Amino acid sequence: MREDIREFGDGARRLRVTVENAADPVRAALLQTWLEECVRAALTAFGHLPLERAQVRIREVPPGRDRSPVPWGQTRRDGDEVAVLLFVRADAGLDELRADWTAVHELAHLFHPFLGDDGRWLAEGLASYYQNVLRARAGLLGADEAWRRLEAGFARGRRVGPGARMDAIGRDRGSTMRVYWAGAAYWLDADVILRRDHGSSLDRVLARYARCCLDGQAEMSAQQFVAALDRAGGEGVFARLYRRHAALREFPSQAASYRALGLEVEDGRLRLSPRADAARLRAAIMRAPAAAP
């Protein structure tokens, strides 16, 4: 089987996409089409590829017990290479792949450096927040549905219950949902505060950070990363939130962000308030920045 290799690029920034083992050229083209849609969703964060060089490798696997279209994904940083690895079920159709969040989640990991075990909750939280937001911006998911999926994730995190401090959980498998979704709550809080109080956004700060400082092979502590984001225009928001969230032993309260966004949970169901200011804020988050393609 021949590899199918394509490249995305905008100037000096390049993303190489390799389909390793498709059965035939038609299948390889389908997988490339799907991945291109995911890349375009990721580009709605701030309009350009985050790294000068990165690659995506797509490998098909036989159907098994896990019927997910993408049973597993991982972002690896080995030596001078940053690579997203996606293992795709060999009989997954295009509609199934489009409905899956894994590829966009992994592509969002290209927005940050390696943060180690202590910062894993920030890394996985950023990808979990954006996996719904970016797909909504690209039309792969309705905006209201994206809010419902975010709340469903937060609910899974809340159900884990209290445990170690967020900055001490590391890779405790029993706390996975708390790691992913308490982390996502941190980034939602930051995005809401930046938009509401500072005329900025998480997208804008990450874009500035990517232009000046992002190194895909670098390893930083969580504190170093949030300090760098504040220097890139975060107005001190990231460090203040970090001090509060990192010390939590239970799921963070989302009352302030939900109030600003007009989100209410009643009997396990999410209601979206028609209040004008809340609707504008929700729409702004689920709408691509003007610079994005």
mmCIF file of C-alpha atoms in Angstrom:
data_model
loop_
_atom_site.group_PDB
_atom_site.id
_atom_site.type_symbol
_atom_site.label_atom_id
_atom_site.label_comp_id
_atom_site.label_asym_id
_atom_site.label_seq_id
_atom_site.Cartn_x
_atom_site.Cartn_y
_atom_site.Cartn_z
ATOM 1 C CA MET A 1 0.000 0.000 0.000
ATOM 2 C CA ARG A 2 1.290 3.425 -0.883
ATOM 3 C CA GLU A 3 1.075 6.346 1.488
ATOM 4 C CA ASP A 4 -1.104 9.272 0.436
ATOM 5 C CA ILE A 5 0.628 12.519 1.423
ATOM 6 C CA ARG A 6 -0.750 16.057 1.196
ATOM 7 C CA GLU A 7 0.304 19.371 2.699
ATOM 8 C CA PHE A 8 -1.522 22.389 4.046
ATOM 9 C CA GLY A 9 0.367 25.618 4.279
ATOM 10 C CA ASP A 10 0.207 29.346 4.798
ATOM 11 C CA GLY A 11 3.605 30.852 4.155
ATOM 12 C CA ALA A 12 6.228 29.366 6.449
ATOM 13 C CA ARG A 13 3.750 27.200 8.381
ATOM 14 C CA ARG A 14 3.185 23.717 7.030
ATOM 15 C CA LEU A 15 1.084 20.737 8.087
ATOM 16 C CA ARG A 16 1.822 17.418 6.386
ATOM 17 C CA VAL A 17 -1.002 14.829 6.342
ATOM 18 C CA THR A 18 -0.171 11.196 5.615
ATOM 19 C CA VAL A 19 -2.707 8.407 5.146
ATOM 20 C CA GLU A 20 -0.580 5.347 5.794
ATOM 21 C CA ASN A 21 -2.529 2.254 4.841
ATOM 22 C CA ALA A 22 -5.795 2.988 3.048
ATOM 23 C CA ALA A 23 -7.117 0.106 0.951
ATOM 24 C CA ASP A 24 -7.183 2.152 -2.261
ATOM 25 C CA PRO A 25 -6.861 5.743 -3.565
ATOM 26 C CA VAL A 26 -10.581 6.391 -3.192
ATOM 27 C CA ARG A 27 -10.461 5.558 0.525
ATOM 28 C CA ALA A 28 -7.296 7.625 0.965
ATOM 29 C CA ALA A 29 -8.992 10.606 -0.703
ATOM 30 C CA LEU A 30 -12.005 10.269 1.626
ATOM 31 C CA LEU A 31 -9.744 10.327 4.678
ATOM 32 C CA GLN A 32 -7.866 13.330 3.330
ATOM 33 C CA THR A 33 -11.164 15.151 2.730
ATOM 34 C CA TRP A 34 -12.247 14.471 6.306
ATOM 35 C CA LEU A 35 -8.937 15.601 7.761
ATOM 36 C CA GLU A 36 -8.970 18.776 5.651
ATOM 37 C CA GLU A 37 -12.358 19.659 7.168
ATOM 38 C CA CYS A 38 -10.912 19.115 10.649
ATOM 39 C CA VAL A 39 -7.905 21.305 9.845
ATOM 40 C CA ARG A 40 -10.192 24.061 8.590
ATOM 41 C CA ALA A 41 -12.109 23.814 11.854
ATOM 42 C CA ALA A 42 -8.860 24.160 13.805
ATOM 43 C CA LEU A 43 -7.916 27.200 11.714
ATOM 44 C CA THR A 44 -10.982 29.041 13.043
ATOM 45 C CA ALA A 45 -9.118 29.481 16.334
ATOM 46 C CA PHE A 46 -6.926 32.263 14.991
ATOM 47 C CA GLY A 47 -6.689 31.975 11.240
ATOM 48 C CA HIS A 48 -3.350 30.256 10.709
ATOM 49 C CA LEU A 49 -1.531 27.055 11.500
ATOM 50 C CA PRO A 50 -0.025 27.260 14.987
ATOM 51 C CA LEU A 51 3.383 25.689 14.224
ATOM 52 C CA GLU A 52 5.941 26.101 11.462
ATOM 53 C CA ARG A 53 6.030 22.328 10.961
ATOM 54 C CA ALA A 54 3.806 19.520 12.176
ATOM 55 C CA GLN A 55 2.287 16.403 10.744
ATOM 56 C CA VAL A 56 -0.789 14.221 10.991
ATOM 57 C CA ARG A 57 -0.539 10.476 10.420
ATOM 58 C CA ILE A 58 -3.767 8.536 9.779
ATOM 59 C CA ARG A 59 -3.652 4.780 10.215
ATOM 60 C CA GLU A 60 -6.639 2.517 9.602
ATOM 61 C CA VAL A 61 -7.391 -0.289 12.064
ATOM 62 C CA PRO A 62 -9.778 -3.245 11.711
ATOM 63 C CA PRO A 63 -13.259 -2.895 13.222
ATOM 64 C CA GLY A 64 -13.339 -4.148 16.798
ATOM 65 C CA ARG A 65 -15.277 -3.812 20.022
ATOM 66 C CA ASP A 66 -14.795 -0.051 19.998
ATOM 67 C CA ARG A 67 -17.170 1.176 17.307
ATOM 68 C CA SER A 68 -15.912 4.754 17.463
ATOM 69 C CA PRO A 69 -14.947 6.075 14.034
ATOM 70 C CA VAL A 70 -11.631 7.138 15.578
ATOM 71 C CA PRO A 71 -10.924 4.704 18.436
ATOM 72 C CA TRP A 72 -7.746 6.464 19.471
ATOM 73 C CA GLY A 73 -5.792 9.660 18.858
ATOM 74 C CA GLN A 74 -2.584 11.031 20.309
ATOM 75 C CA THR A 75 -0.299 14.026 19.897
ATOM 76 C CA ARG A 76 3.371 13.107 20.142
ATOM 77 C CA ARG A 77 6.420 15.327 20.504
ATOM 78 C CA ASP A 78 9.490 13.256 19.645
ATOM 79 C CA GLY A 79 12.775 15.016 19.040
ATOM 80 C CA ASP A 80 12.197 17.691 16.415
ATOM 81 C CA GLU A 81 8.798 16.357 15.305
ATOM 82 C CA VAL A 82 5.288 17.167 16.474
ATOM 83 C CA ALA A 83 2.801 14.636 15.149
ATOM 84 C CA VAL A 84 -0.897 13.940 15.577
ATOM 85 C CA LEU A 85 -1.615 10.211 15.275
ATOM 86 C CA LEU A 86 -5.168 9.163 14.402
ATOM 87 C CA PHE A 87 -6.279 5.538 14.346
ATOM 88 C CA VAL A 88 -9.392 5.292 12.170
ATOM 89 C CA ARG A 89 -11.810 2.372 11.947
ATOM 90 C CA ALA A 90 -11.351 0.903 8.479
ATOM 91 C CA ASP A 91 -15.089 0.808 7.720
ATOM 92 C CA ALA A 92 -15.948 4.248 9.132
ATOM 93 C CA GLY A 93 -17.925 6.362 6.660
ATOM 94 C CA LEU A 94 -17.434 10.061 6.022
ATOM 95 C CA ASP A 95 -20.552 11.076 7.965
ATOM 96 C CA GLU A 96 -19.358 9.067 10.979
ATOM 97 C CA LEU A 97 -15.944 10.686 10.813
ATOM 98 C CA ARG A 98 -17.436 14.171 10.526
ATOM 99 C CA ALA A 99 -19.495 13.529 13.670
ATOM 100 C CA ASP A 100 -16.414 12.495 15.678
ATOM 101 C CA TRP A 101 -14.488 14.980 17.830
ATOM 102 C CA THR A 102 -11.129 13.218 18.158
ATOM 103 C CA ALA A 103 -9.232 14.798 15.254
ATOM 104 C CA VAL A 104 -10.172 18.377 16.179
ATOM 105 C CA HIS A 105 -9.307 17.651 19.828
ATOM 106 C CA GLU A 106 -5.842 16.413 18.852
ATOM 107 C CA LEU A 107 -5.236 19.295 16.443
ATOM 108 C CA ALA A 108 -6.012 21.713 19.298
ATOM 109 C CA HIS A 109 -3.071 20.210 21.193
ATOM 110 C CA LEU A 110 -0.848 21.953 18.635
ATOM 111 C CA PHE A 111 -1.853 25.271 20.252
ATOM 112 C CA HIS A 112 0.277 24.683 23.370
ATOM 113 C CA PRO A 113 3.729 23.362 24.347
ATOM 114 C CA PHE A 114 4.202 20.150 26.306
ATOM 115 C CA LEU A 115 3.014 20.900 29.843
ATOM 116 C CA GLY A 116 4.036 17.704 31.652
ATOM 117 C CA ASP A 117 1.912 15.684 34.032
ATOM 118 C CA ASP A 118 1.258 18.615 36.402
ATOM 119 C CA GLY A 119 -0.132 20.673 33.520
ATOM 120 C CA ARG A 120 -2.012 17.853 31.838
ATOM 121 C CA TRP A 121 -5.346 19.251 33.028
ATOM 122 C CA LEU A 122 -4.608 22.517 31.191
ATOM 123 C CA ALA A 123 -3.528 20.726 28.003
ATOM 124 C CA GLU A 124 -6.454 18.311 27.896
ATOM 125 C CA GLY A 125 -8.834 21.014 29.052
ATOM 126 C CA LEU A 126 -7.869 23.329 26.182
ATOM 127 C CA ALA A 127 -8.390 20.563 23.628
ATOM 128 C CA SER A 128 -11.696 19.516 25.236
ATOM 129 C CA TYR A 129 -13.020 23.090 25.218
ATOM 130 C CA TYR A 130 -12.030 23.669 21.615
ATOM 131 C CA GLN A 131 -13.199 20.282 20.268
ATOM 132 C CA ASN A 132 -16.772 21.567 20.447
ATOM 133 C CA VAL A 133 -16.189 25.270 19.801
ATOM 134 C CA LEU A 134 -14.068 24.801 16.658
ATOM 135 C CA ARG A 135 -16.423 22.232 15.160
ATOM 136 C CA ALA A 136 -19.363 24.575 15.683
ATOM 137 C CA ARG A 137 -17.484 27.404 13.979
ATOM 138 C CA ALA A 138 -16.770 25.198 10.974
ATOM 139 C CA GLY A 139 -20.384 24.061 10.652
ATOM 140 C CA LEU A 140 -19.650 20.492 11.728
ATOM 141 C CA LEU A 141 -21.846 21.005 14.793
ATOM 142 C CA GLY A 142 -24.693 23.382 15.608
ATOM 143 C CA ALA A 143 -23.848 26.137 18.104
ATOM 144 C CA ASP A 144 -26.596 25.168 20.565
ATOM 145 C CA GLU A 145 -25.530 21.538 20.312
ATOM 146 C CA ALA A 146 -21.934 22.572 21.044
ATOM 147 C CA TRP A 147 -23.076 24.208 24.298
ATOM 148 C CA ARG A 148 -25.011 21.058 25.206
ATOM 149 C CA ARG A 149 -21.963 18.913 24.560
ATOM 150 C CA LEU A 150 -19.812 21.189 26.686
ATOM 151 C CA GLU A 151 -22.310 20.914 29.533
ATOM 152 C CA ALA A 152 -22.476 17.124 29.084
ATOM 153 C CA GLY A 153 -18.700 17.025 29.461
ATOM 154 C CA PHE A 154 -18.784 19.235 32.538
ATOM 155 C CA ALA A 155 -21.448 16.949 34.017
ATOM 156 C CA ARG A 156 -19.160 13.947 33.510
ATOM 157 C CA GLY A 157 -16.409 15.826 35.308
ATOM 158 C CA ARG A 158 -18.662 16.765 38.215
ATOM 159 C CA ARG A 159 -19.720 13.151 38.692
ATOM 160 C CA VAL A 160 -16.130 12.103 39.465
ATOM 161 C CA GLY A 161 -16.348 13.836 42.832
ATOM 162 C CA PRO A 162 -13.549 15.437 44.885
ATOM 163 C CA GLY A 163 -9.968 14.214 44.918
ATOM 164 C CA ALA A 164 -6.436 15.547 44.659
ATOM 165 C CA ARG A 165 -5.643 19.144 43.759
ATOM 166 C CA MET A 166 -5.887 19.780 40.033
ATOM 167 C CA ASP A 167 -2.149 20.448 39.760
ATOM 168 C CA ALA A 168 -1.383 17.131 41.491
ATOM 169 C CA ILE A 169 -3.702 14.720 39.635
ATOM 170 C CA GLY A 170 -1.228 13.932 36.865
ATOM 171 C CA ARG A 171 -2.238 10.726 35.091
ATOM 172 C CA ASP A 172 -4.559 9.248 37.713
ATOM 173 C CA ARG A 173 -6.868 7.217 35.477
ATOM 174 C CA GLY A 174 -9.770 7.448 37.893
ATOM 175 C CA SER A 175 -9.779 11.227 37.502
ATOM 176 C CA THR A 176 -9.665 11.384 33.695
ATOM 177 C CA MET A 177 -13.057 13.059 33.266
ATOM 178 C CA ARG A 178 -12.208 15.594 35.952
ATOM 179 C CA VAL A 179 -8.859 16.330 34.285
ATOM 180 C CA TYR A 180 -10.438 16.913 30.875
ATOM 181 C CA TRP A 181 -13.535 18.830 31.931
ATOM 182 C CA ALA A 182 -12.367 20.802 34.960
ATOM 183 C CA GLY A 183 -9.546 21.827 32.616
ATOM 184 C CA ALA A 184 -12.094 22.865 29.982
ATOM 185 C CA ALA A 185 -13.934 24.899 32.641
ATOM 186 C CA TYR A 186 -10.712 26.857 33.266
ATOM 187 C CA TRP A 187 -10.462 27.854 29.591
ATOM 188 C CA LEU A 188 -14.165 28.703 29.335
ATOM 189 C CA ASP A 189 -13.813 30.974 32.372
ATOM 190 C CA ALA A 190 -10.780 32.665 30.792
ATOM 191 C CA ASP A 191 -12.549 33.143 27.454
ATOM 192 C CA VAL A 192 -15.649 34.634 29.084
ATOM 193 C CA ILE A 193 -13.644 37.064 31.235
ATOM 194 C CA LEU A 194 -11.460 38.194 28.344
ATOM 195 C CA ARG A 195 -14.460 38.816 26.102
ATOM 196 C CA ARG A 196 -16.678 40.405 28.734
ATOM 197 C CA ASP A 197 -14.165 42.554 30.599
ATOM 198 C CA HIS A 198 -11.204 43.162 28.279
ATOM 199 C CA GLY A 199 -12.490 43.269 24.711
ATOM 200 C CA SER A 200 -10.262 40.318 23.865
ATOM 201 C CA SER A 201 -10.630 36.531 23.654
ATOM 202 C CA LEU A 202 -8.837 33.256 24.200
ATOM 203 C CA ASP A 203 -8.365 33.041 20.421
ATOM 204 C CA ARG A 204 -6.627 36.401 20.287
ATOM 205 C CA VAL A 205 -4.253 35.661 23.137
ATOM 206 C CA LEU A 206 -3.316 32.237 21.790
ATOM 207 C CA ALA A 207 -2.729 33.767 18.347
ATOM 208 C CA ARG A 208 -0.336 36.337 19.794
ATOM 209 C CA TYR A 209 1.417 33.634 21.778
ATOM 210 C CA ALA A 210 1.741 31.428 18.680
ATOM 211 C CA ARG A 211 3.288 34.275 16.671
ATOM 212 C CA CYS A 212 5.874 35.188 19.275
ATOM 213 C CA CYS A 213 6.633 32.193 21.396
ATOM 214 C CA LEU A 214 5.045 28.826 20.612
ATOM 215 C CA ASP A 215 7.583 26.037 20.213
ATOM 216 C CA GLY A 216 6.015 22.666 19.560
ATOM 217 C CA GLN A 217 9.000 20.787 20.989
ATOM 218 C CA ALA A 218 9.335 22.920 24.121
ATOM 219 C CA GLU A 219 8.400 21.740 27.591
ATOM 220 C CA MET A 220 7.035 24.312 30.030
ATOM 221 C CA SER A 221 5.474 24.180 33.435
ATOM 222 C CA ALA A 222 1.826 25.140 33.705
ATOM 223 C CA GLN A 223 2.802 28.306 35.590
ATOM 224 C CA GLN A 224 5.253 29.302 32.863
ATOM 225 C CA PHE A 225 2.610 28.775 30.191
ATOM 226 C CA VAL A 226 -0.089 30.864 31.865
ATOM 227 C CA ALA A 227 2.476 33.604 32.576
ATOM 228 C CA ALA A 228 3.428 33.622 28.892
ATOM 229 C CA LEU A 229 -0.244 33.926 27.903
ATOM 230 C CA ASP A 230 -0.656 36.879 30.245
ATOM 231 C CA ARG A 231 2.370 38.538 28.627
ATOM 232 C CA ALA A 232 0.727 37.934 25.247
ATOM 233 C CA GLY A 233 -2.283 40.019 26.224
ATOM 234 C CA GLY A 234 -4.008 37.990 28.901
ATOM 235 C CA GLU A 235 -4.300 40.949 31.288
ATOM 236 C CA GLY A 236 -3.360 38.731 34.249
ATOM 237 C CA VAL A 237 -6.530 36.650 33.727
ATOM 238 C CA PHE A 238 -4.750 33.350 33.204
ATOM 239 C CA ALA A 239 -2.557 33.516 36.308
ATOM 240 C CA ARG A 240 -5.431 34.615 38.549
ATOM 241 C CA LEU A 241 -7.631 31.791 37.325
ATOM 242 C CA TYR A 242 -4.743 29.325 37.569
ATOM 243 C CA ARG A 243 -4.175 30.070 41.245
ATOM 244 C CA ARG A 244 -7.826 29.379 41.969
ATOM 245 C CA HIS A 245 -8.370 26.350 39.728
ATOM 246 C CA ALA A 246 -5.064 24.574 40.392
ATOM 247 C CA ALA A 247 -5.781 24.323 44.125
ATOM 248 C CA LEU A 248 -9.294 22.899 43.745
ATOM 249 C CA ARG A 249 -10.043 19.397 45.005
ATOM 250 C CA GLU A 250 -13.531 19.371 43.530
ATOM 251 C CA PHE A 251 -15.072 20.482 40.269
ATOM 252 C CA PRO A 252 -14.989 24.276 39.876
ATOM 253 C CA SER A 253 -18.127 26.335 40.242
ATOM 254 C CA GLN A 254 -19.308 27.560 36.862
ATOM 255 C CA ALA A 255 -21.918 29.923 38.245
ATOM 256 C CA ALA A 256 -20.253 33.147 37.064
ATOM 257 C CA SER A 257 -19.527 31.980 33.511
ATOM 258 C CA TYR A 258 -22.926 30.324 33.141
ATOM 259 C CA ARG A 259 -24.647 33.478 34.375
ATOM 260 C CA ALA A 260 -22.750 35.606 31.822
ATOM 261 C CA LEU A 261 -23.554 33.126 29.053
ATOM 262 C CA GLY A 262 -27.193 32.703 30.036
ATOM 263 C CA LEU A 263 -26.830 28.961 30.599
ATOM 264 C CA GLU A 264 -29.029 27.201 33.127
ATOM 265 C CA VAL A 265 -29.224 23.505 33.992
ATOM 266 C CA GLU A 266 -32.633 22.236 35.043
ATOM 267 C CA ASP A 267 -33.301 18.537 35.679
ATOM 268 C CA GLY A 268 -30.112 17.682 33.829
ATOM 269 C CA ARG A 269 -31.048 19.671 30.724
ATOM 270 C CA LEU A 270 -29.326 22.831 29.497
ATOM 271 C CA ARG A 271 -31.418 25.926 28.831
ATOM 272 C CA LEU A 272 -30.033 28.813 26.765
ATOM 273 C CA SER A 273 -31.441 32.166 27.840
ATOM 274 C CA PRO A 274 -32.616 34.538 25.098
ATOM 275 C CA ARG A 275 -31.193 37.467 27.126
ATOM 276 C CA ALA A 276 -29.514 39.708 24.545
ATOM 277 C CA ASP A 277 -26.118 40.162 26.200
ATOM 278 C CA ALA A 278 -25.816 36.444 26.952
ATOM 279 C CA ALA A 279 -26.847 35.463 23.426
ATOM 280 C CA ARG A 280 -24.239 37.848 21.966
ATOM 281 C CA LEU A 281 -21.501 36.371 24.152
ATOM 282 C CA ARG A 282 -22.469 32.788 23.256
ATOM 283 C CA ALA A 283 -22.564 33.669 19.563
ATOM 284 C CA ALA A 284 -19.163 35.377 19.714
ATOM 285 C CA ILE A 285 -17.535 32.275 21.178
ATOM 286 C CA MET A 286 -19.081 29.981 18.558
ATOM 287 C CA ARG A 287 -18.267 32.331 15.679
ATOM 288 C CA ALA A 288 -14.860 32.280 13.983
ATOM 289 C CA PRO A 289 -12.738 35.432 14.420
ATOM 290 C CA ALA A 290 -12.812 37.739 11.415
ATOM 291 C CA ALA A 291 -9.262 36.804 10.407
ATOM 292 C CA ALA A 292 -9.984 33.090 10.214
ATOM 293 C CA PRO A 293 -10.542 31.513 6.769
#
